[in-house]
């Protein structure tokens, strides 16, 4: 039972480069979410998706792009990485969309 | 607007005592309120949720209280154990509109032996 997996777990990149963080879930959950967590802070919602081909902006969507062509995958792309995007990124999924999210282990991204 | 905040950033509790973690919210349209626990280096884990038409909900050693009049949410942990040490987040969901789950900034709970 793989659950929800994120890759890569750790990534170092340079300003201006494109980076894609992958998220894969095996439960066929309808809802998927991307959050970022900065040191000593809470989680801020970047994008979320209610189903395949349906995505919507969260609190901090600028600089990020998502897609959801398949229910199980929800990749997050930083088209031109900036230092302010250095963070830990968490992907989550939910069957009901009400409150119980299942989180991945996170992807730690450093932008130099 | 949409915001979820916490009264205290840190909480130190004696092992065996009860812990109470508080949270304020501002959006009266939120349908669900949720508590999560995050241990160091891990993703958050769901603890318990409560729907806006309820005042209280109990789980295993945890109770969530919702006071809609003052827009306040609390998480009570009974007989706090060392394994309860973590950061606790409250979150709110405007489920009826979009399943947009917004998190607060977190409270770190530390346990004194």
PDB file of N, CA, C and O in Angstrom, chain B residues 1-5 24-33 52 66 68 71 92-94 97 100 102:
ATOM      1  N   UNK B   1     -12.134  38.122   5.453  1.00  0.00           N
ATOM      2  CA  UNK B   1     -11.436  37.252   4.523  1.00  0.00           C
ATOM      3  C   UNK B   1     -11.224  35.887   5.131  1.00  0.00           C
ATOM      4  O   UNK B   1     -11.716  35.578   6.205  1.00  0.00           O
ATOM      5  N   UNK B   2     -10.443  35.052   4.472  1.00  0.00           N
ATOM      6  CA  UNK B   2     -10.184  33.717   4.987  1.00  0.00           C
ATOM      7  C   UNK B   2      -8.915  33.755   5.806  1.00  0.00           C
ATOM      8  O   UNK B   2      -7.851  34.091   5.322  1.00  0.00           O
ATOM      9  N   UNK B   3      -9.027  33.368   7.038  1.00  0.00           N
ATOM     10  CA  UNK B   3      -7.814  33.297   7.846  1.00  0.00           C
ATOM     11  C   UNK B   3      -8.061  32.414   9.051  1.00  0.00           C
ATOM     12  O   UNK B   3      -9.164  32.352   9.580  1.00  0.00           O
ATOM     13  N   UNK B   4      -7.054  31.713   9.434  1.00  0.00           N
ATOM     14  CA  UNK B   4      -7.125  30.889  10.628  1.00  0.00           C
ATOM     15  C   UNK B   4      -5.919  31.241  11.466  1.00  0.00           C
ATOM     16  O   UNK B   4      -4.804  31.240  10.986  1.00  0.00           O
ATOM     17  N   UNK B   5      -6.119  31.571  12.707  1.00  0.00           N
ATOM     18  CA  UNK B   5      -4.983  31.948  13.530  1.00  0.00           C
ATOM     19  C   UNK B   5      -4.956  31.198  14.819  1.00  0.00           C
ATOM     20  O   UNK B   5      -5.878  30.491  15.178  1.00  0.00           O
ATOM     21  N   UNK B  24      -8.362  30.570  16.517  1.00  0.00           N
ATOM     22  CA  UNK B  24      -9.416  31.501  16.125  1.00  0.00           C
ATOM     23  C   UNK B  24      -9.559  31.477  14.615  1.00  0.00           C
ATOM     24  O   UNK B  24      -8.584  31.317  13.904  1.00  0.00           O
ATOM     25  N   UNK B  25     -10.753  31.634  14.151  1.00  0.00           N
ATOM     26  CA  UNK B  25     -10.968  31.710  12.709  1.00  0.00           C
ATOM     27  C   UNK B  25     -11.824  32.936  12.420  1.00  0.00           C
ATOM     28  O   UNK B  25     -12.502  33.455  13.312  1.00  0.00           O
ATOM     29  N   UNK B  26     -11.784  33.367  11.182  1.00  0.00           N
ATOM     30  CA  UNK B  26     -12.496  34.610  10.872  1.00  0.00           C
ATOM     31  C   UNK B  26     -13.623  34.434   9.858  1.00  0.00           C
ATOM     32  O   UNK B  26     -14.498  35.295   9.747  1.00  0.00           O
ATOM     33  N   UNK B  27     -13.611  33.312   9.110  1.00  0.00           N
ATOM     34  CA  UNK B  27     -14.612  33.151   8.060  1.00  0.00           C
ATOM     35  C   UNK B  27     -15.808  32.361   8.569  1.00  0.00           C
ATOM     36  O   UNK B  27     -15.730  31.146   8.759  1.00  0.00           O
ATOM     37  N   UNK B  28     -16.894  33.045   8.788  1.00  0.00           N
ATOM     38  CA  UNK B  28     -18.091  32.394   9.319  1.00  0.00           C
ATOM     39  C   UNK B  28     -18.723  31.437   8.315  1.00  0.00           C
ATOM     40  O   UNK B  28     -19.612  30.667   8.666  1.00  0.00           O
ATOM     41  N   UNK B  29     -18.285  31.453   7.077  1.00  0.00           N
ATOM     42  CA  UNK B  29     -18.840  30.564   6.056  1.00  0.00           C
ATOM     43  C   UNK B  29     -18.158  29.194   6.020  1.00  0.00           C
ATOM     44  O   UNK B  29     -18.576  28.309   5.270  1.00  0.00           O
ATOM     45  N   UNK B  30     -17.131  28.993   6.812  1.00  0.00           N
ATOM     46  CA  UNK B  30     -16.433  27.702   6.812  1.00  0.00           C
ATOM     47  C   UNK B  30     -17.358  26.579   7.276  1.00  0.00           C
ATOM     48  O   UNK B  30     -18.134  26.754   8.208  1.00  0.00           O
ATOM     49  N   UNK B  31     -17.250  25.408   6.612  1.00  0.00           N
ATOM     50  CA  UNK B  31     -18.123  24.276   6.909  1.00  0.00           C
ATOM     51  C   UNK B  31     -17.485  23.256   7.837  1.00  0.00           C
ATOM     52  O   UNK B  31     -18.174  22.599   8.602  1.00  0.00           O
ATOM     53  N   UNK B  32     -16.200  23.083   7.692  1.00  0.00           N
ATOM     54  CA  UNK B  32     -15.488  22.075   8.457  1.00  0.00           C
ATOM     55  C   UNK B  32     -14.267  22.706   9.099  1.00  0.00           C
ATOM     56  O   UNK B  32     -13.616  23.573   8.511  1.00  0.00           O
ATOM     57  N   UNK B  33     -13.931  22.196  10.275  1.00  0.00           N
ATOM     58  CA  UNK B  33     -12.718  22.607  10.963  1.00  0.00           C
ATOM     59  C   UNK B  33     -11.956  21.346  11.336  1.00  0.00           C
ATOM     60  O   UNK B  33     -12.548  20.363  11.781  1.00  0.00           O
ATOM     61  N   UNK B  52     -19.515  22.388  11.003  1.00  0.00           N
ATOM     62  CA  UNK B  52     -19.938  23.672  11.567  1.00  0.00           C
ATOM     63  C   UNK B  52     -21.274  23.588  12.315  1.00  0.00           C
ATOM     64  O   UNK B  52     -21.609  24.482  13.090  1.00  0.00           O
ATOM     65  N   UNK B  66     -16.089  23.633  19.288  1.00  0.00           N
ATOM     66  CA  UNK B  66     -16.314  24.708  18.335  1.00  0.00           C
ATOM     67  C   UNK B  66     -17.292  25.708  18.925  1.00  0.00           C
ATOM     68  O   UNK B  66     -18.416  25.345  19.296  1.00  0.00           O
ATOM     69  N   UNK B  68     -19.024  28.895  17.649  1.00  0.00           N
ATOM     70  CA  UNK B  68     -19.252  29.727  16.466  1.00  0.00           C
ATOM     71  C   UNK B  68     -19.544  31.169  16.823  1.00  0.00           C
ATOM     72  O   UNK B  68     -19.329  32.085  16.032  1.00  0.00           O
ATOM     73  N   UNK B  71     -16.174  32.458  17.165  1.00  0.00           N
ATOM     74  CA  UNK B  71     -15.285  31.938  16.118  1.00  0.00           C
ATOM     75  C   UNK B  71     -14.009  31.355  16.713  1.00  0.00           C
ATOM     76  O   UNK B  71     -12.886  31.739  16.356  1.00  0.00           O
ATOM     77  N   UNK B  92      -9.361  25.247   8.293  1.00  0.00           N
ATOM     78  CA  UNK B  92     -10.769  25.439   8.006  1.00  0.00           C
ATOM     79  C   UNK B  92     -11.035  25.151   6.528  1.00  0.00           C
ATOM     80  O   UNK B  92     -10.157  25.313   5.691  1.00  0.00           O
ATOM     81  N   UNK B  93     -12.232  24.711   6.274  1.00  0.00           N
ATOM     82  CA  UNK B  93     -12.598  24.307   4.919  1.00  0.00           C
ATOM     83  C   UNK B  93     -13.908  24.952   4.523  1.00  0.00           C
ATOM     84  O   UNK B  93     -14.920  24.772   5.191  1.00  0.00           O
ATOM     85  N   UNK B  94     -13.866  25.674   3.430  1.00  0.00           N
ATOM     86  CA  UNK B  94     -15.095  26.214   2.867  1.00  0.00           C
ATOM     87  C   UNK B  94     -15.630  25.169   1.897  1.00  0.00           C
ATOM     88  O   UNK B  94     -15.642  25.347   0.681  1.00  0.00           O
ATOM     89  N   UNK B  97     -18.220  25.569  -0.939  1.00  0.00           N
ATOM     90  CA  UNK B  97     -17.847  26.367  -2.105  1.00  0.00           C
ATOM     91  C   UNK B  97     -16.766  25.698  -2.946  1.00  0.00           C
ATOM     92  O   UNK B  97     -16.843  25.705  -4.167  1.00  0.00           O
ATOM     93  N   UNK B 100     -11.604  24.183  -0.202  1.00  0.00           N
ATOM     94  CA  UNK B 100     -10.382  24.970  -0.081  1.00  0.00           C
ATOM     95  C   UNK B 100      -9.986  24.951   1.387  1.00  0.00           C
ATOM     96  O   UNK B 100     -10.574  25.639   2.207  1.00  0.00           O
ATOM     97  N   UNK B 102      -7.655  25.703   4.372  1.00  0.00           N
ATOM     98  CA  UNK B 102      -6.661  26.699   4.759  1.00  0.00           C
ATOM     99  C   UNK B 102      -6.165  26.401   6.171  1.00  0.00           C
ATOM    100  O   UNK B 102      -6.963  26.193   7.081  1.00  0.00           O
TER     101      UNK B 102
END
